[in-house]
Amino acid sequence: MLAVGGLPDVRVFRNNCGVALHPDGSRVVYGLCPGSSDLIGFRTVTVTPDLVGRQLAQFVAIEVKTATGRVSPEQRRFLDAVERAGGLAAVVRSPEAAAALFQGGAP
């Protein structure tokens, strides 16, 4: 979050997912959805040619992993769905890799 949160035109939010169990046995499921990425947000992009000069928010999904961390099948499906819909989705293993996603403007 620190590596990309201060970049111009990028906003990311921590997406905690899980289940909370109450003493009475009831459950509260929280987070965007199963498999959703650790960081969710958007970046502002300018598209061309039919929307020349108009700024739009592009959905961003960043899955944060350690050097040896594995992406679950649910996480892979979420990332793939974001990419198919035109969003920016990636697995990153360092702050530098996260920041590199936003260098060079729109893909």
Short mmCIF file of N, CA and C in Angstrom, two decimals, residues 3 8 19-20 22-24 27 29 38 41 43 45 49-51 54 60 62 66 68-69 74 76 79 81 84 91 102:
data_model
loop_
_atom_site.label_atom_id
_atom_site.label_comp_id
_atom_site.label_asym_id
_atom_site.label_seq_id
_atom_site.Cartn_x
_atom_site.Cartn_y
_atom_site.Cartn_z
N ALA A 3 3.82 1.61 -1.26
CA ALA A 3 4.52 1.78 -2.53
C ALA A 3 3.64 2.39 -3.61
N PRO A 8 0.44 9.43 -8.02
CA PRO A 8 -0.66 10.28 -8.51
C PRO A 8 -1.69 9.44 -9.25
N VAL A 19 -14.21 -14.62 7.87
CA VAL A 19 -15.46 -14.91 8.56
C VAL A 19 -15.23 -14.65 10.05
N ALA A 20 -16.15 -13.92 10.66
CA ALA A 20 -16.11 -13.70 12.10
C ALA A 20 -17.23 -14.53 12.73
N HIS A 22 -19.51 -15.22 16.00
CA HIS A 22 -19.99 -14.62 17.25
C HIS A 22 -20.27 -15.71 18.29
N PRO A 23 -20.25 -15.33 19.57
CA PRO A 23 -20.50 -16.31 20.62
C PRO A 23 -21.82 -17.04 20.46
N ASP A 24 -22.82 -16.41 19.84
CA ASP A 24 -24.11 -17.07 19.66
C ASP A 24 -24.12 -18.04 18.47
N ARG A 27 -22.52 -16.01 12.05
CA ARG A 27 -21.31 -15.70 11.30
C ARG A 27 -21.49 -14.40 10.53
N VAL A 29 -19.62 -12.71 7.29
CA VAL A 29 -18.63 -12.84 6.22
C VAL A 29 -18.29 -11.43 5.76
N ASP A 38 -5.82 -8.66 -2.28
CA ASP A 38 -5.48 -7.97 -1.04
C ASP A 38 -5.69 -6.46 -1.13
N GLY A 41 -8.71 -1.18 -5.78
CA GLY A 41 -8.82 0.25 -5.96
C GLY A 41 -8.99 0.63 -7.42
N ARG A 43 -7.17 3.40 -10.72
CA ARG A 43 -6.26 4.42 -11.19
C ARG A 43 -6.97 5.22 -12.26
N VAL A 45 -7.16 6.94 -15.75
CA VAL A 45 -6.54 6.82 -17.07
C VAL A 45 -7.29 7.70 -18.05
N PRO A 49 -9.42 6.54 -28.91
CA PRO A 49 -9.72 7.86 -29.47
C PRO A 49 -11.15 8.32 -29.21
N ASP A 50 -12.09 7.41 -28.96
CA ASP A 50 -13.49 7.83 -28.84
C ASP A 50 -13.79 8.62 -27.58
N LEU A 51 -12.96 8.52 -26.59
CA LEU A 51 -13.17 9.28 -25.35
C LEU A 51 -11.98 10.20 -25.09
N ARG A 54 -11.10 12.37 -21.89
CA ARG A 54 -11.96 12.05 -20.76
C ARG A 54 -11.22 11.10 -19.82
N VAL A 60 -8.40 -1.75 -10.20
CA VAL A 60 -7.08 -2.32 -9.89
C VAL A 60 -7.24 -3.40 -8.83
N ILE A 62 -4.61 -6.04 -6.78
CA ILE A 62 -3.23 -6.46 -6.54
C ILE A 62 -3.23 -7.53 -5.47
N THR A 66 4.43 -13.28 -0.69
CA THR A 66 5.86 -13.36 -0.37
C THR A 66 6.57 -13.96 -1.58
N THR A 68 7.73 -16.78 -1.97
CA THR A 68 7.33 -18.17 -2.22
C THR A 68 5.84 -18.40 -2.09
N GLY A 69 5.09 -17.32 -1.84
CA GLY A 69 3.64 -17.46 -1.64
C GLY A 69 2.94 -17.94 -2.90
N GLU A 74 -8.96 -19.63 -6.48
CA GLU A 74 -9.97 -18.57 -6.38
C GLU A 74 -9.35 -17.20 -6.66
N ARG A 76 -6.67 -16.65 -8.52
CA ARG A 76 -6.33 -16.62 -9.95
C ARG A 76 -7.58 -16.30 -10.77
N LEU A 79 -8.33 -12.53 -10.42
CA LEU A 79 -7.39 -11.73 -11.20
C LEU A 79 -7.69 -11.83 -12.69
N ALA A 81 -10.55 -12.52 -14.12
CA ALA A 81 -11.82 -11.84 -14.42
C ALA A 81 -11.60 -10.33 -14.50
N ARG A 84 -9.85 -9.64 -17.84
CA ARG A 84 -10.77 -9.80 -18.98
C ARG A 84 -11.72 -8.61 -19.11
N VAL A 91 -0.12 -10.13 -9.50
CA VAL A 91 0.45 -10.67 -8.27
C VAL A 91 1.79 -9.97 -8.11
N PHE A 102 2.45 0.73 -12.29
CA PHE A 102 1.86 2.00 -12.65
C PHE A 102 2.80 2.91 -13.43
#
